[in-house]
Amino acid sequence: MIKTIAWKNNTVILLDQKALPLNERYITCRTYQEIISAIKDLTVRGAPAIGVAAAMGAALGAAALSSIPPEKFRHKFSAICAEIAQSRPTARNLFWALERMKKHLEDSIKSGSKNLVQELISEAKRICTEDIEINRQMGKNGRALLADGDNILTHCNAGALATAGYGTALGVIRAAKAEGKNLHVYVDETRPVLQGARLTAWELQKEKIPATLITDNMAGFLMQQGRIDKIIVGADRIAANGDIANKIGTYALAVLAKAHGIPFYVAAPLSTIDVSIKTGATIPIEERSGTEVTHLRGLPIAPAKTKVYNPAFDLTPARYITAIVTERGILRKPYLNSIRTASKGNPGHETISF
Ligand code: MRU
């Protein structure tokens, strides 16, 4: 299995996703500041993987606090979490993981735990192992949506690399393949950072799942030619009404899918759902450096000083989404109802207020 992230001897080991597919190398983070840099520069990326990295980063920060009284520890830990929360704005999992770590600290203080640092390290490791279990469950829940012989289009990387392991959208594809279905995947290269070409194509090759790489602007033509049976993508944040934020280019695919009568599926854990917001309109969309657009691997592909707009994500309204695969089953429209039902009893999600 591809290992994206691991806690080892009070350090965090990350597969360096910037170096793929040319180099398969791991980096070691010893401080929470190093985790912040790794999230910012996309060494670790993909909503669930960012969440796990944030939790482990918070645990690294806690481990560096010398033995201080709980009141002070809480204050300092809170400040560390607030700093990590600034690393990227869109993926809900980042904030979810930090909230869970803070809640665990409160519970540990209340129960009189003598070793708060160890408590936080254990919680971060739990978030990591649970993520893999959740992805496997999503795979089992979603695999029936894919039929033997399907040609599936995916965008960005929602695979093992984007999670602690197994993947969300690619997890569903993995699970369908594991039950004997023959599938073929069209991989959008995903400009400007090329998560599809560099990461998804690499993962699928490792898994021996037949795949064909296309540039993003080819997707519409393939749909018109009847070459695509289904589309499945991940999500960075899902609003209570089912609107999703995902990698830039997702919205165009969803609209095209509707025009061609192609099912458009999203696979994401409940930790990606933000029940505090009613629609996608208020999801913060990250804007990244213009050099991601003007340069390829350090080489300029546009005239110097070219003006650039580089939103990293876009919003897909719920009406374009055929179904959302979660660890609690397949959610259908109206999503406000199905999300409310799926969220019941899930810590941090009960408070859907509309
Ligand atoms: O900028 P990235 O590479 O972090 O963007 C990742 C995506 O858009 C993924 O589709 C999303 O996080 C889901 S990953 C399971």
CSV table of C-alpha atoms and ligand atoms in Angstrom, one decimal:
chain,number,residue,atom,x,y,z
A,1,MET,CA,0.0,0.0,0.0
A,2,ILE,CA,1.2,3.5,-0.8
A,3,LYS,CA,2.2,5.2,2.5
A,4,THR,CA,1.5,9.0,2.5
A,5,ILE,CA,2.1,9.9,6.1
A,6,ALA,CA,3.3,8.2,9.3
A,7,TRP,CA,4.2,9.1,12.8
A,8,LYS,CA,7.6,7.6,13.7
A,9,ASN,CA,9.7,8.3,16.9
A,10,ASN,CA,8.2,11.7,17.5
A,11,THR,CA,8.6,12.8,13.9
A,12,VAL,CA,6.2,12.9,11.0
A,13,ILE,CA,7.3,11.1,7.8
A,14,LEU,CA,5.7,12.5,4.6
A,15,LEU,CA,5.9,11.1,1.1
A,16,ASP,CA,7.1,14.2,-0.9
A,17,GLN,CA,4.3,14.7,-3.4
A,18,LYS,CA,6.2,17.5,-5.1
A,19,ALA,CA,8.8,15.1,-6.2
A,20,LEU,CA,6.5,12.5,-7.8
A,21,PRO,CA,6.5,10.8,-10.2
A,22,LEU,CA,10.2,11.3,-10.8
A,23,ASN,CA,11.4,10.6,-7.3
A,24,GLU,CA,9.7,8.5,-4.6
A,25,ARG,CA,11.3,10.1,-1.5
A,26,TYR,CA,10.2,10.8,2.1
A,27,ILE,CA,10.9,13.8,4.2
A,28,THR,CA,11.0,14.0,8.0
A,29,CYS,CA,9.2,16.8,9.9
A,30,ARG,CA,10.3,17.5,13.4
A,31,THR,CA,8.4,20.6,14.2
A,32,TYR,CA,4.8,21.9,13.6
A,33,GLN,CA,6.3,24.7,11.6
A,34,GLU,CA,7.8,22.2,9.1
A,35,ILE,CA,4.3,20.6,8.8
A,36,ILE,CA,2.9,24.1,8.0
A,37,SER,CA,5.4,24.5,5.2
A,38,ALA,CA,4.7,21.0,3.9
A,39,ILE,CA,1.0,21.7,3.7
A,40,LYS,CA,1.6,25.1,2.1
A,41,ASP,CA,4.0,23.9,-0.6
A,42,LEU,CA,1.9,20.8,-1.4
A,43,THR,CA,4.5,18.2,-0.1
A,44,VAL,CA,1.3,16.8,1.5
A,45,ARG,CA,-2.0,17.7,-0.2
A,46,GLY,CA,-5.5,16.4,-0.7
A,47,ALA,CA,-8.2,17.2,2.0
A,48,PRO,CA,-8.0,14.1,4.2
A,49,ALA,CA,-4.2,14.0,4.1
A,50,ILE,CA,-4.0,17.6,5.0
A,51,GLY,CA,-6.3,16.8,8.0
A,52,VAL,CA,-4.0,14.0,9.2
A,53,ALA,CA,-0.9,16.1,8.7
A,54,ALA,CA,-2.5,19.0,10.7
A,55,ALA,CA,-3.3,16.6,13.6
A,56,MET,CA,0.2,15.2,13.6
A,57,GLY,CA,1.6,18.7,13.3
A,58,ALA,CA,-0.4,19.7,16.4
A,59,ALA,CA,0.9,16.7,18.2
A,60,LEU,CA,4.5,17.7,17.3
A,61,GLY,CA,3.8,21.1,18.7
A,62,ALA,CA,2.4,19.6,21.9
A,63,ALA,CA,5.5,17.4,22.3
A,64,ALA,CA,7.7,20.4,22.2
A,65,LEU,CA,5.9,22.1,25.1
A,66,SER,CA,7.8,21.6,28.3
A,67,SER,CA,5.8,20.2,31.3
A,68,ILE,CA,3.5,23.1,32.2
A,69,PRO,CA,0.2,23.3,34.0
A,70,PRO,CA,-2.9,22.3,32.0
A,71,GLU,CA,-4.2,25.9,31.8
A,72,LYS,CA,-1.0,27.1,30.1
A,73,PHE,CA,-0.7,23.9,28.0
A,74,ARG,CA,-4.3,24.5,26.7
A,75,HIS,CA,-3.5,28.1,25.8
A,76,LYS,CA,-0.2,27.3,24.0
A,77,PHE,CA,-1.8,24.3,22.2
A,78,SER,CA,-4.6,26.5,21.0
A,79,ALA,CA,-2.2,29.0,19.6
A,80,ILE,CA,-0.3,26.2,17.7
A,81,CYS,CA,-3.6,24.9,16.2
A,82,ALA,CA,-4.5,28.5,15.2
A,83,GLU,CA,-1.2,28.8,13.4
A,84,ILE,CA,-1.6,25.4,11.6
A,85,ALA,CA,-5.2,26.4,10.6
A,86,GLN,CA,-3.6,29.3,8.5
A,87,SER,CA,-1.8,26.9,6.2
A,88,ARG,CA,-4.6,26.4,3.6
A,89,PRO,CA,-8.1,27.7,3.6
A,90,THR,CA,-10.4,25.4,1.6
A,91,ALA,CA,-10.1,21.8,2.8
A,92,ARG,CA,-12.6,21.3,5.7
A,93,ASN,CA,-10.6,18.3,7.0
A,94,LEU,CA,-7.8,20.7,8.2
A,95,PHE,CA,-10.2,22.5,10.5
A,96,TRP,CA,-12.1,19.3,11.5
A,97,ALA,CA,-8.8,17.6,12.6
A,98,LEU,CA,-7.6,20.6,14.6
A,99,GLU,CA,-11.0,20.9,16.3
A,100,ARG,CA,-10.9,17.2,17.1
A,101,MET,CA,-7.4,17.5,18.6
A,102,LYS,CA,-8.5,20.5,20.8
A,103,LYS,CA,-11.6,18.5,22.0
A,104,HIS,CA,-9.4,15.6,22.8
A,105,LEU,CA,-7.2,17.8,24.9
A,106,GLU,CA,-10.2,19.2,26.8
A,107,ASP,CA,-11.5,15.6,27.5
A,108,SER,CA,-8.0,14.5,28.6
A,109,ILE,CA,-7.7,17.5,31.0
A,110,LYS,CA,-11.2,16.8,32.4
A,111,SER,CA,-10.4,13.1,33.0
A,112,GLY,CA,-7.2,14.1,34.8
A,113,SER,CA,-4.8,12.6,32.4
A,114,LYS,CA,-1.2,12.8,33.6
A,115,ASN,CA,0.3,12.8,30.1
A,116,LEU,CA,-1.4,15.2,27.8
A,117,VAL,CA,1.3,15.0,25.1
A,118,GLN,CA,0.9,11.3,24.8
A,119,GLU,CA,-2.9,11.7,24.7
A,120,LEU,CA,-2.5,14.1,21.7
A,121,ILE,CA,0.0,11.8,19.9
A,122,SER,CA,-2.4,8.9,20.3
A,123,GLU,CA,-5.3,11.0,19.0
A,124,ALA,CA,-3.4,12.1,15.9
A,125,LYS,CA,-2.4,8.4,15.1
A,126,ARG,CA,-6.0,7.4,15.6
A,127,ILE,CA,-7.1,10.1,13.1
A,128,CYS,CA,-4.6,8.6,10.6
A,129,THR,CA,-5.7,4.9,11.0
A,130,GLU,CA,-9.4,5.8,11.0
A,131,ASP,CA,-9.0,7.7,7.7
A,132,ILE,CA,-7.8,4.5,6.0
A,133,GLU,CA,-10.7,2.5,7.5
A,134,ILE,CA,-13.2,5.2,6.4
A,135,ASN,CA,-11.8,5.2,2.9
A,136,ARG,CA,-12.2,1.4,2.7
A,137,GLN,CA,-15.7,1.7,3.9
A,138,MET,CA,-16.4,4.4,1.3
A,139,GLY,CA,-15.0,2.0,-1.3
A,140,LYS,CA,-17.4,-0.8,-0.2
A,141,ASN,CA,-20.3,1.6,-0.2
A,142,GLY,CA,-19.6,3.1,-3.6
A,143,ARG,CA,-18.3,0.2,-5.7
A,144,ALA,CA,-21.8,-0.8,-6.8
A,145,LEU,CA,-22.1,2.5,-8.7
A,146,LEU,CA,-19.4,1.3,-11.1
A,147,ALA,CA,-20.2,-1.4,-13.7
A,148,ASP,CA,-17.9,-4.0,-15.3
A,149,GLY,CA,-16.4,-2.4,-18.5
A,150,ASP,CA,-17.0,1.2,-17.4
A,151,ASN,CA,-14.8,4.1,-18.6
A,152,ILE,CA,-14.4,6.5,-15.7
A,153,LEU,CA,-13.2,10.0,-15.7
A,154,THR,CA,-11.5,11.5,-12.6
A,155,HIS,CA,-9.9,14.9,-11.9
A,156,CYS,CA,-7.0,15.9,-9.7
A,157,ASN,CA,-5.8,13.2,-7.2
A,158,ALA,CA,-8.3,11.8,-4.8
A,159,GLY,CA,-6.3,8.6,-4.2
A,160,ALA,CA,-4.1,7.1,-1.5
A,161,LEU,CA,-1.8,10.1,-1.8
A,162,ALA,CA,-4.6,12.5,-0.9
A,163,THR,CA,-5.5,10.6,2.2
A,164,ALA,CA,-3.7,8.5,4.8
A,165,GLY,CA,-4.2,5.6,2.4
A,166,TYR,CA,-6.5,3.9,-0.2
A,167,GLY,CA,-8.2,7.1,-1.3
A,168,THR,CA,-11.8,8.5,-1.7
A,169,ALA,CA,-12.7,8.6,-5.4
A,170,LEU,CA,-9.8,6.2,-6.3
A,171,GLY,CA,-10.8,4.1,-3.3
A,172,VAL,CA,-14.2,3.5,-4.9
A,173,ILE,CA,-12.4,2.5,-8.2
A,174,ARG,CA,-10.0,0.3,-6.2
A,175,ALA,CA,-12.9,-1.4,-4.4
A,176,ALA,CA,-14.8,-2.0,-7.7
A,177,LYS,CA,-11.7,-3.5,-9.3
A,178,ALA,CA,-11.1,-5.7,-6.2
A,179,GLU,CA,-14.5,-7.3,-6.8
A,180,GLY,CA,-13.4,-8.3,-10.3
A,181,LYS,CA,-14.8,-5.4,-12.4
A,182,ASN,CA,-12.7,-4.4,-15.4
A,183,LEU,CA,-12.5,-0.6,-15.4
A,184,HIS,CA,-10.6,1.9,-17.4
A,185,VAL,CA,-9.9,5.4,-16.0
A,186,TYR,CA,-9.4,8.6,-18.0
A,187,VAL,CA,-7.1,10.9,-15.9
A,188,ASP,CA,-7.5,14.7,-16.3
A,189,GLU,CA,-3.9,16.1,-16.1
A,190,THR,CA,-5.3,18.9,-13.8
A,191,ARG,CA,-3.6,22.1,-14.6
A,192,PRO,CA,-1.8,24.0,-13.2
A,193,VAL,CA,-0.2,21.7,-10.6
A,194,LEU,CA,-0.8,18.5,-12.6
A,195,GLN,CA,-2.0,16.3,-9.7
A,196,GLY,CA,-3.7,14.0,-12.3
A,197,ALA,CA,-0.6,13.5,-14.5
A,198,ARG,CA,1.9,13.3,-11.7
A,199,LEU,CA,0.0,11.6,-9.0
A,200,THR,CA,-3.2,9.8,-10.2
A,201,ALA,CA,-1.5,8.3,-13.3
A,202,TRP,CA,1.4,7.2,-11.0
A,203,GLU,CA,-1.0,5.6,-8.4
A,204,LEU,CA,-3.1,3.8,-11.1
A,205,GLN,CA,0.0,2.4,-12.7
A,206,LYS,CA,1.2,1.1,-9.4
A,207,GLU,CA,-2.3,-0.5,-8.9
A,208,LYS,CA,-2.3,-1.9,-12.4
A,209,ILE,CA,-5.6,-0.2,-13.2
A,210,PRO,CA,-5.7,0.7,-16.9
A,211,ALA,CA,-5.6,4.4,-17.3
A,212,THR,CA,-5.3,7.0,-20.1
A,213,LEU,CA,-4.0,10.6,-19.5
A,214,ILE,CA,-5.8,13.5,-21.1
A,215,THR,CA,-5.4,17.2,-20.8
A,216,ASP,CA,-8.3,19.0,-19.1
A,217,ASN,CA,-9.6,20.6,-22.2
A,218,MET,CA,-10.2,17.2,-23.9
A,219,ALA,CA,-12.8,16.0,-21.4
A,220,GLY,CA,-15.8,17.6,-23.2
A,221,PHE,CA,-14.8,16.0,-26.5
A,222,LEU,CA,-14.5,12.6,-24.9
A,223,MET,CA,-18.0,12.9,-23.4
A,224,GLN,CA,-19.4,13.9,-26.8
A,225,GLN,CA,-17.8,10.8,-28.3
A,226,GLY,CA,-19.5,8.6,-25.7
A,227,ARG,CA,-16.2,7.5,-24.2
A,228,ILE,CA,-17.0,8.3,-20.6
A,229,ASP,CA,-19.6,6.3,-18.6
A,230,LYS,CA,-19.2,7.9,-15.2
A,231,ILE,CA,-17.2,10.7,-13.5
A,232,ILE,CA,-16.0,10.4,-9.9
A,233,VAL,CA,-14.0,13.0,-8.0
A,234,GLY,CA,-13.2,13.9,-4.4
A,235,ALA,CA,-14.1,17.1,-2.5
A,236,ASP,CA,-12.3,19.6,-0.3
A,237,ARG,CA,-15.4,20.9,1.4
A,238,ILE,CA,-19.1,20.1,1.1
A,239,ALA,CA,-21.8,22.5,2.3
A,240,ALA,CA,-24.9,21.3,4.1
A,241,ASN,CA,-26.9,21.6,0.9
A,242,GLY,CA,-24.5,19.3,-1.0
A,243,ASP,CA,-22.6,22.1,-2.9
A,244,ILE,CA,-18.9,21.1,-3.2
A,245,ALA,CA,-15.6,22.8,-3.5
A,246,ASN,CA,-13.0,20.7,-5.3
A,247,LYS,CA,-10.0,21.2,-7.6
A,248,ILE,CA,-10.4,23.9,-10.2
A,249,GLY,CA,-12.0,22.3,-13.3
A,250,THR,CA,-14.4,20.2,-11.4
A,251,TYR,CA,-17.4,22.5,-12.1
A,252,ALA,CA,-16.8,22.4,-15.8
A,253,LEU,CA,-16.8,18.6,-15.7
A,254,ALA,CA,-20.1,18.5,-13.7
A,255,VAL,CA,-21.9,20.9,-16.2
A,256,LEU,CA,-20.6,18.9,-19.1
A,257,ALA,CA,-21.7,15.6,-17.4
A,258,LYS,CA,-25.2,17.0,-17.0
A,259,ALA,CA,-25.3,18.0,-20.7
A,260,HIS,CA,-24.3,14.5,-21.8
A,261,GLY,CA,-26.4,12.6,-19.3
A,262,ILE,CA,-23.3,11.1,-17.5
A,263,PRO,CA,-23.5,10.4,-13.8
A,264,PHE,CA,-21.3,12.7,-11.7
A,265,TYR,CA,-20.3,11.2,-8.3
A,266,VAL,CA,-18.4,12.7,-5.4
A,267,ALA,CA,-16.6,10.5,-2.8
A,268,ALA,CA,-15.7,12.2,0.5
A,269,PRO,CA,-15.7,11.4,4.2
A,270,LEU,CA,-18.1,13.1,6.7
A,271,SER,CA,-15.1,15.1,7.9
A,272,THR,CA,-15.2,17.0,4.6
A,273,ILE,CA,-18.8,18.1,5.2
A,274,ASP,CA,-19.1,21.5,6.8
A,275,VAL,CA,-22.5,21.5,8.4
A,276,SER,CA,-22.0,25.1,9.6
A,277,ILE,CA,-22.5,26.5,6.1
A,278,LYS,CA,-25.7,26.2,4.2
A,279,THR,CA,-24.4,26.6,0.6
A,280,GLY,CA,-21.1,26.6,-1.1
A,281,ALA,CA,-21.2,30.4,-1.6
A,282,THR,CA,-19.3,31.0,1.6
A,283,ILE,CA,-16.6,28.4,1.1
A,284,PRO,CA,-13.2,30.2,1.0
A,285,ILE,CA,-11.4,29.5,-2.3
A,286,GLU,CA,-7.7,29.5,-2.1
A,287,GLU,CA,-5.8,31.6,-4.6
A,288,ARG,CA,-2.2,30.3,-5.2
A,289,SER,CA,0.9,31.9,-6.7
A,290,GLY,CA,0.7,32.9,-10.4
A,291,THR,CA,4.0,31.1,-11.0
A,292,GLU,CA,2.0,27.8,-10.9
A,293,VAL,CA,0.4,29.0,-14.2
A,294,THR,CA,3.3,30.9,-15.8
A,295,HIS,CA,6.0,28.2,-15.1
A,296,LEU,CA,6.3,24.5,-15.5
A,297,ARG,CA,8.8,22.8,-13.3
A,298,GLY,CA,10.7,26.1,-13.0
A,299,LEU,CA,10.6,26.9,-16.7
A,300,PRO,CA,8.6,30.0,-17.9
A,301,ILE,CA,5.8,29.2,-20.4
A,302,ALA,CA,4.4,32.7,-20.5
A,303,PRO,CA,6.0,36.2,-21.0
A,304,ALA,CA,7.6,37.7,-17.9
A,305,LYS,CA,5.2,39.8,-15.9
A,306,THR,CA,2.1,38.2,-17.3
A,307,LYS,CA,-1.0,38.8,-15.1
A,308,VAL,CA,-2.4,35.6,-13.7
A,309,TYR,CA,-5.6,34.6,-11.8
A,310,ASN,CA,-5.0,31.2,-10.1
A,311,PRO,CA,-8.0,29.9,-8.0
A,312,ALA,CA,-7.0,26.4,-6.8
A,313,PHE,CA,-10.7,25.3,-6.3
A,314,ASP,CA,-14.1,25.9,-7.8
A,315,LEU,CA,-17.7,25.4,-6.6
A,316,THR,CA,-20.0,22.7,-8.0
A,317,PRO,CA,-23.7,23.3,-7.2
A,318,ALA,CA,-25.4,20.3,-5.7
A,319,ARG,CA,-27.9,20.0,-8.6
A,320,TYR,CA,-25.1,18.7,-10.8
A,321,ILE,CA,-24.1,15.9,-8.4
A,322,THR,CA,-25.7,12.6,-8.9
A,323,ALA,CA,-24.7,11.2,-5.5
A,324,ILE,CA,-22.2,11.6,-2.7
A,325,VAL,CA,-20.4,8.5,-1.4
A,326,THR,CA,-19.5,8.6,2.3
A,327,GLU,CA,-18.6,6.1,5.0
A,328,ARG,CA,-22.2,6.2,6.1
A,329,GLY,CA,-23.6,5.2,2.7
A,330,ILE,CA,-24.5,6.9,-0.6
A,331,LEU,CA,-26.2,10.2,-0.1
A,332,ARG,CA,-28.8,11.4,-2.6
A,333,LYS,CA,-30.8,14.6,-3.2
A,334,PRO,CA,-32.1,16.5,-1.4
A,335,TYR,CA,-28.7,16.6,0.3
A,336,LEU,CA,-29.8,18.8,3.2
A,337,ASN,CA,-31.9,15.8,4.3
A,338,SER,CA,-29.4,13.0,3.5
A,339,ILE,CA,-26.5,14.9,5.0
A,340,ARG,CA,-28.5,15.6,8.1
A,341,THR,CA,-29.3,11.9,8.5
A,342,ALA,CA,-25.8,10.8,7.8
A,343,SER,CA,-24.3,13.3,10.3
A,344,LYS,CA,-26.5,12.2,13.2
A,345,GLY,CA,-24.3,11.0,16.1
A,346,ASN,CA,-21.1,11.9,14.3
A,347,PRO,CA,-19.0,14.1,16.6
A,348,GLY,CA,-18.8,17.7,15.5
A,349,HIS,CA,-21.6,17.2,12.9
A,350,GLU,CA,-24.8,17.1,15.0
A,351,THR,CA,-25.4,20.8,15.0
A,352,ILE,CA,-26.9,21.3,11.5
A,353,SER,CA,-29.1,24.3,12.1
A,354,PHE,CA,-31.1,24.7,8.9
B,1,MRU,O1,-4.6,21.4,-4.1
B,1,MRU,P1,-4.8,19.9,-3.7
B,1,MRU,O2,-3.9,19.0,-4.5
B,1,MRU,O3,-4.7,19.7,-2.2
B,1,MRU,O4,-6.3,19.6,-4.1
B,1,MRU,C1,-6.9,18.3,-3.9
B,1,MRU,C2,-8.2,18.1,-4.4
B,1,MRU,O5,-8.8,19.0,-5.0
B,1,MRU,C3,-8.8,16.8,-4.1
B,1,MRU,O6,-9.7,16.5,-5.2
B,1,MRU,C4,-9.6,16.8,-2.8
B,1,MRU,O7,-8.8,17.3,-1.8
B,1,MRU,C5,-10.1,15.5,-2.4
B,1,MRU,S1,-8.8,14.4,-2.0
B,1,MRU,C6,-9.5,12.9,-1.4
